[in-house]
């Protein structure tokens, strides 16, 4: 039986309440990170780079910074933080002793991860606007899109959480999945410099690459067919991993 | 009396282990019903099936007449759970834990605040109302978990080893509260390793071992039926054992001592003192612990 009702909003809300309690601390990274990266890479390193495909370097990496932040916000929330809630705090056990089902608990966690990504993107946007590296009004769309992108990474992360025997083994996906993706998803250099075969592999398996394609189209205000393809890829990936993560979590927690 | 809980041939099978093997029991409204048994007997598994968090693999289990697999939400709405391990939310204060939990039951905020304050008063945590739960002692945490389990005004309360690790004061307070709740018509289901606790609290109980129910009944009746009123104990020496055998007295070996279950305590005691040894013979009232050890054996459980 797959039980999913409005009750998924309850674990979601629990996490919002605790996030808001420490909001000052939580709001620092998304505010500070783009400033540091833009200064160091965009304007520092960017001083040596004329342009990438005719785009000034700072403008080229701005959407990548948003994408990386969206990825990190939800991925690390739904790996380490969810693992702590699940394994150490037994928050999930406490919740499923109430009318909330396990599907609702996990969905609440996934939507919370997505919400966190959205909050991060929302805080970053004014910073990027102040630096003049993103276009209006199309850039406003990165906020709702952050929710979808965040949900995708939440769902992927939750699969690792469900499969990870201990909190330490969560380092594997962080090093082997997130770090390479951070570098090779068209973030700091265009994917077109990679050999064609690798480009195809990257597009097939790297979720961040698609996030960057969509966000770059939005911040530059240039729309084309690859935007649509990436959007579809993200929706498909999110749908699959949503159900897989819930199934894996049920297998882990309901015995 | 209404039947609150009924299990028929209830079974739980993990991949290769039969944790609960076709057990049957009925719990009536307002009863305090105990599950006793050594570690690994299947108590907690049974509790989890009743809580609708671990699906049964066979048989029938109904809570308030509702099947646990089909109506988990309806059942959980009127049930309170005190789990074996405290799972309070450390990100919230004492009252915050209760308020947060009330949301899971869709209790309106005003009502939740009222109930939370009443419950904090009930479990005597007024001074700690706004403290972080990390600052509470073990006994205080346990009381808060009990209060949390009451936030939805449950008709059925399930407690898995509620007093393990508590000091006598805290234990007595929990007992008092459970007695009080039961007198208000709330059905209480409890697992425990403390026989004294079970004997004091439970109207009826079962003793489980290896996934099966060995016996069921009122604590006093069980003691009477399986051990008798009194037990005579003497040292476990070959001398005494030969002497007992010579006098045709049945005994059981309990590690360091031999135990004699017999109706005529004074006769037996006098006989042993006269025929076998000069001292080291004691007579004491039989307890539930004697029944438990007799039925489940003295071998250590992992």
XYZ file of C-alpha atoms in Angstrom:
557
model
C 0.000 0.000 0.000
C 1.305 3.489 -0.897
C -0.126 5.991 1.562
C 0.426 9.619 0.691
C -1.865 12.424 1.872
C -1.543 16.071 2.930
C 0.144 14.760 6.090
C 3.545 14.892 4.357
C 3.397 18.609 5.152
C 3.870 17.819 8.847
C 7.433 16.475 8.743
C 8.152 19.192 6.157
C 6.909 21.829 8.559
C 8.894 20.343 11.451
C 12.074 20.915 9.485
C 11.086 24.452 8.524
C 10.463 25.279 12.177
C 13.949 24.078 13.161
C 15.533 25.822 10.140
C 13.922 29.126 11.052
C 15.178 28.802 14.640
C 18.762 29.016 13.377
C 18.044 31.215 10.373
C 20.983 33.559 10.859
C 23.422 30.689 10.584
C 21.491 29.108 7.728
C 21.339 32.264 5.646
C 25.079 32.908 5.656
C 26.307 30.276 3.144
C 23.964 31.131 0.257
C 24.725 34.814 0.749
C 28.475 34.527 1.154
C 29.250 31.730 -1.297
C 28.305 33.519 -4.524
C 30.204 36.619 -3.433
C 33.387 34.618 -2.765
C 33.138 32.551 -5.930
C 32.329 35.529 -8.119
C 35.212 37.553 -6.725
C 37.751 34.732 -6.884
C 36.722 32.910 -10.015
C 34.454 35.277 -11.899
C 36.544 38.404 -11.579
C 39.911 37.012 -10.363
C 40.417 34.066 -12.682
C 37.973 35.606 -15.145
C 40.447 38.440 -15.667
C 42.584 36.005 -17.660
C 39.672 34.644 -19.666
C 38.311 36.783 -22.447
C 34.967 35.047 -22.648
C 33.371 31.638 -22.979
C 31.350 31.277 -26.194
C 31.077 35.048 -26.243
C 29.868 35.266 -22.628
C 31.940 37.097 -19.976
C 33.338 34.536 -17.527
C 31.488 35.884 -14.467
C 28.204 35.647 -16.351
C 29.153 32.151 -17.489
C 29.684 30.792 -13.980
C 26.834 32.675 -12.243
C 24.157 30.085 -13.184
C 26.584 27.285 -12.250
C 26.963 28.795 -8.774
C 23.185 28.751 -8.325
C 23.010 25.165 -9.603
C 25.766 23.965 -7.277
C 24.123 25.657 -4.332
C 20.769 24.073 -5.196
C 22.467 20.688 -5.420
C 24.394 21.015 -2.163
C 21.472 22.429 -0.177
C 19.205 19.476 -0.858
C 21.782 16.714 -1.307
C 23.485 17.265 2.028
C 20.172 17.864 3.778
C 18.762 14.542 2.595
C 21.961 12.586 3.203
C 23.704 13.598 6.423
C 20.902 15.533 8.095
C 18.189 13.032 7.197
C 20.460 10.203 8.319
C 20.855 11.870 11.706
C 17.092 12.293 12.020
C 16.475 8.727 10.923
C 19.243 6.852 12.731
C 20.329 8.883 15.740
C 17.318 10.985 16.701
C 14.706 8.358 15.691
C 12.502 11.218 14.526
C 11.041 9.052 11.755
C 10.112 6.321 14.239
C 8.375 8.870 16.450
C 6.431 10.245 13.478
C 5.227 6.903 12.173
C 3.779 6.083 15.578
C 1.287 8.868 14.798
C -1.156 8.908 11.862
C 1.707 9.923 9.551
C 2.793 7.133 7.212
C 6.376 6.339 6.273
C 5.681 7.560 2.717
C 4.561 10.895 4.133
C 7.617 11.183 6.385
C 9.990 10.605 3.466
C 8.038 12.843 1.098
C 8.130 15.554 3.755
C 11.913 15.197 3.980
C 12.274 15.316 0.184
C 10.091 18.407 -0.122
C 11.983 20.025 2.701
C 15.260 19.434 0.825
C 13.688 21.064 -2.228
C 12.457 23.957 -0.100
C 15.939 24.486 1.279
C 17.319 24.668 -2.260
C 14.641 27.204 -3.130
C 15.504 29.351 -0.128
C 19.176 29.257 -1.107
C 18.472 30.231 -4.722
C 16.233 33.044 -3.493
C 18.979 34.470 -1.295
C 21.589 34.150 -4.051
C 19.594 35.888 -6.729
C 19.822 39.450 -5.332
C 23.565 38.992 -4.837
C 24.012 37.941 -8.460
C 21.784 40.827 -9.576
C 23.941 43.249 -7.595
C 27.005 41.985 -9.442
C 25.122 42.443 -12.700
C 25.797 38.887 -13.873
C 22.221 37.726 -14.454
C 19.445 39.045 -16.692
C 15.943 40.090 -15.633
C 13.136 39.072 -15.772
C 14.001 35.533 -16.938
C 16.351 35.017 -13.969
C 13.386 35.155 -11.606
C 12.496 31.703 -12.910
C 15.546 30.174 -11.241
C 13.593 30.375 -7.970
C 10.739 28.013 -8.899
C 13.179 25.925 -10.897
C 15.344 25.547 -7.772
C 12.465 23.659 -6.196
C 12.412 21.086 -8.990
C 16.196 20.801 -9.101
C 16.316 20.543 -5.315
C 13.658 17.844 -5.312
C 15.696 15.827 -7.813
C 18.799 15.935 -5.636
C 16.738 15.233 -2.498
C 15.371 12.072 -4.087
C 18.810 10.898 -5.236
C 20.293 11.703 -1.826
C 17.544 9.825 0.013
C 18.426 6.664 -1.915
C 21.990 6.870 -0.610
C 20.680 7.516 2.899
C 18.448 4.456 2.703
C 21.328 2.271 1.530
C 24.107 3.660 3.701
C 24.971 1.330 6.595
C 26.526 4.119 8.671
C 26.817 7.882 8.485
C 30.482 7.517 7.463
C 29.696 5.616 4.288
C 27.762 8.658 3.078
C 31.199 10.077 2.250
C 31.317 7.824 -0.814
C 28.544 9.545 -2.743
C 29.911 12.899 -1.624
C 33.382 12.201 -3.040
C 32.570 9.951 -5.950
C 29.362 11.556 -7.171
C 29.037 15.143 -5.973
C 32.649 16.318 -6.290
C 33.254 15.157 -9.901
C 29.828 16.466 -10.838
C 30.666 19.823 -9.294
C 33.655 20.102 -11.653
C 32.541 18.427 -14.886
C 28.952 19.509 -15.418
C 29.677 22.550 -17.541
C 30.064 24.532 -14.370
C 33.417 26.321 -14.673
C 34.244 25.438 -18.288
C 31.921 24.501 -21.139
C 31.304 20.794 -21.652
C 32.109 21.282 -25.344
C 35.847 21.105 -24.539
C 35.381 17.494 -23.405
C 35.667 14.635 -25.953
C 32.310 14.033 -27.584
C 31.822 10.570 -26.066
C 32.405 11.932 -22.575
C 30.008 14.773 -23.247
C 27.269 12.257 -24.033
C 28.057 10.208 -20.932
C 28.033 13.363 -18.810
C 24.665 14.421 -20.210
C 23.270 10.956 -19.676
C 24.286 10.532 -16.048
C 25.086 13.887 -14.461
C 21.989 15.581 -13.036
C 23.923 18.761 -12.313
C 24.775 19.173 -16.014
C 21.064 19.539 -16.772
C 20.532 21.906 -13.883
C 23.333 24.099 -15.239
C 21.908 24.049 -18.790
C 18.493 25.212 -17.577
C 19.810 27.801 -15.137
C 22.235 29.179 -17.715
C 19.409 29.639 -20.187
C 17.422 31.438 -17.487
C 20.159 33.771 -16.245
C 21.276 34.665 -19.778
C 17.732 34.860 -21.068
C 18.540 32.611 -24.055
C 16.016 29.849 -24.667
C 16.547 26.874 -26.953
C 15.690 23.220 -27.424
C 18.394 21.927 -25.056
C 16.617 23.755 -22.232
C 13.478 21.738 -22.895
C 15.385 18.465 -23.188
C 17.152 19.077 -19.879
C 13.903 20.013 -18.197
C 12.356 16.743 -19.337
C 15.428 14.818 -18.196
C 15.133 16.393 -14.738
C 11.413 15.674 -14.451
C 11.948 12.046 -15.452
C 14.899 11.586 -13.114
C 13.005 13.178 -10.204
C 9.955 10.981 -10.747
C 11.990 7.784 -10.851
C 14.111 8.567 -7.821
C 11.123 9.828 -5.843
C 9.531 6.391 -5.913
C 12.826 4.510 -5.617
C 13.866 6.508 -2.538
C 10.548 5.867 -0.795
C 10.720 2.187 -1.643
C 14.277 1.894 -0.307
C 13.414 3.787 2.843
C 10.385 1.597 3.469
C 12.587 -1.452 3.051
C 15.032 -0.056 5.577
C 12.595 1.194 8.203
C 9.561 -1.062 7.979
C 10.514 -4.566 9.017
C -16.515 -5.409 28.561
C -15.428 -4.377 25.107
C -12.523 -6.123 23.479
C -9.923 -3.488 22.531
C -7.316 -5.777 21.099
C -7.610 -9.233 19.636
C -4.952 -11.430 18.046
C -5.738 -14.722 16.358
C -2.874 -16.887 15.161
C -0.821 -13.713 14.848
C 2.455 -14.375 13.113
C 5.564 -12.378 12.218
C 8.204 -13.935 10.072
C 11.489 -12.206 9.258
C 13.369 -13.638 6.285
C 14.315 -16.831 8.104
C 13.207 -16.345 11.699
C 9.740 -16.792 13.117
C 9.691 -13.953 15.664
C 6.053 -14.375 16.631
C 4.549 -17.796 16.159
C 0.746 -17.875 15.896
C -0.129 -16.224 19.175
C -3.631 -15.556 20.497
C -4.724 -13.014 23.061
C -7.519 -10.620 23.907
C -7.302 -7.377 25.840
C -10.374 -5.827 27.389
C -11.151 -2.144 27.717
C -9.517 -0.484 30.738
C -7.205 -3.402 31.461
C -3.497 -3.209 32.138
C -2.147 -6.081 30.090
C 1.467 -7.189 30.304
C 3.852 -8.939 27.958
C 6.714 -10.650 29.767
C 9.529 -12.695 28.359
C 13.277 -12.938 27.990
C 15.101 -10.902 25.333
C 14.187 -12.135 21.880
C 10.888 -13.615 23.028
C 8.911 -11.560 20.500
C 7.474 -8.909 22.818
C 8.706 -5.827 20.988
C 7.797 -7.348 17.616
C 4.268 -7.897 18.919
C 4.150 -4.303 20.194
C 5.250 -3.017 16.800
C 2.542 -4.976 15.044
C -0.058 -3.524 17.418
C 1.334 -0.032 16.723
C 0.813 -0.659 12.990
C 4.456 0.040 12.180
C 5.511 -3.526 11.493
C 3.117 -5.406 9.226
C 2.023 -8.850 10.384
C 2.878 -11.734 8.097
C 0.039 -13.991 9.116
C -3.070 -14.349 11.237
C -5.410 -11.649 12.403
C -4.805 -8.595 14.568
C -7.545 -6.130 15.355
C -7.351 -2.962 17.424
C -10.765 -1.483 18.296
C -12.124 -4.011 15.829
C -10.017 -2.580 12.983
C -7.491 -4.600 11.019
C -3.970 -3.244 11.583
C -2.893 -3.576 7.947
C -5.982 -1.841 6.582
C -6.652 0.951 9.067
C -3.289 2.104 10.495
C -4.199 5.817 10.480
C -7.495 5.324 12.271
C -5.849 3.102 14.884
C -2.829 5.357 15.401
C -5.105 8.367 15.862
C -6.425 6.902 19.143
C -3.247 5.224 20.352
C -0.327 6.514 22.425
C 3.101 4.941 22.247
C 6.010 4.990 24.698
C 8.832 3.309 22.786
C 11.695 1.348 24.295
C 14.200 4.043 23.310
C 13.368 7.683 23.988
C 12.904 9.496 20.705
C 12.197 13.024 21.834
C 13.080 15.772 19.402
C 16.219 17.555 20.686
C 15.547 20.543 18.426
C 12.540 21.450 20.576
C 11.907 22.361 24.209
C 9.846 20.245 26.594
C 6.600 21.997 25.688
C 7.798 22.324 22.091
C 7.984 18.541 21.825
C 4.362 18.232 22.885
C 3.147 21.008 20.586
C 5.093 19.599 17.652
C 3.692 16.124 18.288
C 0.141 17.464 18.512
C 0.484 18.681 14.920
C 1.005 15.102 13.781
C -2.477 14.357 15.101
C -4.096 17.457 13.559
C -4.885 18.899 16.987
C -5.697 22.627 16.698
C -2.986 24.834 18.250
C -5.121 26.333 21.042
C -6.302 22.911 22.125
C -2.740 21.565 21.828
C -1.348 24.291 24.089
C -4.008 23.603 26.684
C -3.365 19.872 26.653
C 0.419 20.291 26.624
C 0.266 22.438 29.764
C -2.061 19.995 31.503
C 0.187 17.077 30.616
C 3.353 18.843 31.757
C 1.592 19.388 35.039
C 0.433 15.756 35.110
C 3.970 14.358 34.731
C 5.389 17.047 37.053
C 7.702 18.794 34.615
C 6.484 22.349 35.281
C 9.952 23.594 36.179
C 11.397 22.244 32.942
C 8.669 23.437 30.614
C 10.933 25.634 28.500
C 14.156 23.630 28.889
C 15.800 21.818 26.041
C 15.188 18.071 26.259
C 18.955 17.487 26.307
C 18.973 18.962 29.808
C 16.495 16.429 31.211
C 17.468 13.421 33.323
C 16.539 9.907 32.179
C 13.479 9.844 34.403
C 12.311 13.264 33.204
C 12.687 12.204 29.573
C 10.619 9.114 30.242
C 7.890 11.215 31.851
C 7.928 13.560 28.893
C 7.605 10.624 26.492
C 4.604 9.468 28.527
C 3.096 12.953 28.331
C 3.757 12.998 24.591
C 1.987 9.658 24.213
C -1.047 11.228 25.915
C -1.270 14.323 23.704
C -3.971 12.820 21.472
C -6.094 11.607 24.423
C -5.478 7.983 23.465
C -7.860 5.186 24.315
C -5.015 2.689 24.145
C -1.537 3.234 25.529
C 1.380 1.013 24.559
C 4.539 1.078 26.644
C 7.642 -0.898 25.737
C 9.781 -1.245 28.868
C 8.704 2.132 30.254
C 10.737 2.011 33.468
C 14.020 0.444 32.331
C 16.934 2.383 33.799
C 14.836 4.616 36.066
C 15.446 5.284 39.737
C 12.806 4.029 42.209
C 11.207 7.472 42.564
C 10.719 7.891 38.842
C 9.521 4.303 38.529
C 6.894 4.776 41.215
C 5.666 7.949 39.566
C 5.233 6.108 36.241
C 3.376 3.281 38.003
C 1.095 5.747 39.741
C 0.299 7.449 36.433
C -0.393 4.176 34.668
C -2.741 3.054 37.464
C -4.483 6.404 37.244
C -4.858 6.234 33.477
C -6.170 2.715 33.668
C -8.743 3.775 36.272
C -9.925 6.384 33.771
C -10.742 3.625 31.303
C -7.620 3.783 29.175
C -6.376 0.377 28.117
C -2.687 -0.058 28.851
C -0.352 -2.558 27.227
C 3.073 -2.880 28.736
C 6.212 -4.956 28.281
C 8.673 -5.230 31.105
C 11.577 -7.222 32.497
C 10.657 -6.310 36.044
C 8.464 -8.974 37.567
C 7.588 -6.859 40.550
C 6.362 -4.171 38.187
C 4.269 -6.652 36.236
C 2.813 -8.159 39.414
C 1.861 -4.727 40.723
C 0.527 -3.173 37.558
C -0.960 -5.838 35.345
C -4.513 -7.052 35.612
C -3.528 -9.873 33.302
C -0.340 -10.823 31.527
C 1.234 -13.313 29.192
C 4.699 -14.810 29.412
C 6.295 -15.262 26.000
C 9.313 -17.215 24.907
C 10.632 -18.062 21.434
C 7.749 -16.244 19.771
C 5.076 -18.179 21.631
C 2.809 -17.422 24.566
C 3.581 -19.888 27.353
C 0.929 -18.848 29.844
C -1.736 -16.213 30.301
C -3.553 -15.075 33.405
C -3.716 -12.829 36.458
C -0.322 -12.471 38.185
C -1.562 -13.967 41.477
C -3.277 -16.887 39.786
C -0.154 -17.685 37.790
C 1.994 -17.721 40.897
C -0.482 -19.977 42.670
C -0.858 -22.294 39.717
C 2.790 -22.717 38.718
C 4.722 -22.287 41.952
C 2.335 -22.252 44.882
C 2.181 -19.787 47.756
C 5.634 -20.263 49.206
C 9.104 -21.429 48.326
C 11.594 -23.060 50.624
C 15.217 -22.478 49.697
C 18.318 -24.294 50.856
C 21.929 -24.398 49.789
C 22.743 -26.385 46.692
C 24.983 -29.101 48.145
C 25.165 -32.829 47.446
C 24.475 -33.459 51.087
C 21.168 -31.606 51.023
C 20.144 -33.070 47.702
C 20.691 -36.677 48.858
C 18.828 -35.893 52.046
C 15.874 -34.415 50.128
C 15.778 -37.407 47.813
C 15.867 -39.775 50.767
C 12.844 -37.999 52.245
C 11.069 -38.045 48.904
C 10.922 -34.237 48.560
C 10.832 -32.828 45.030
C 13.183 -29.890 44.439
C 14.451 -27.727 41.622
C 17.945 -26.465 41.172
C 18.343 -22.705 40.950
C 22.068 -22.085 40.559
C 23.416 -21.635 44.092
C 20.331 -22.984 45.824
C 17.705 -25.680 45.660
C 14.056 -24.640 45.724
C 11.157 -26.625 47.018
C 7.647 -25.725 45.941
C 5.250 -27.122 48.516
C 1.997 -26.302 50.238
C 3.220 -27.070 53.748
C 6.003 -24.577 54.217
C 6.575 -25.002 57.910
C 6.487 -28.810 57.749
C 9.056 -28.895 54.973
C 11.277 -26.312 56.622
C 11.204 -28.154 59.903
C 11.828 -31.468 58.195
C 14.877 -30.149 56.363
C 16.227 -28.530 59.506
C 15.735 -31.728 61.450
C 16.928 -34.255 58.878
C 19.379 -32.443 56.597
C 21.059 -29.245 57.778
C 21.217 -26.989 60.812
C 20.878 -23.650 59.065
C 20.659 -21.878 55.717
C 17.028 -22.740 55.050
C 14.617 -19.953 54.184
C 10.951 -19.850 53.388
C 9.555 -16.921 51.393
C 6.394 -16.070 49.474
C 6.501 -17.186 45.840
C 6.675 -14.415 43.239
C 6.055 -13.914 39.564
C 9.806 -14.102 39.072
C 9.713 -17.727 40.221
C 7.016 -18.465 37.653
C 8.992 -16.672 34.974
C 12.219 -18.550 35.683
C 10.431 -21.849 36.002
C 8.766 -21.424 32.617
C 11.549 -19.799 30.615
C 14.528 -21.466 32.279
C 17.649 -19.997 33.760
C 19.816 -20.036 30.681
C 21.120 -16.601 29.695
C 19.605 -14.988 26.603
C 21.602 -12.971 24.142
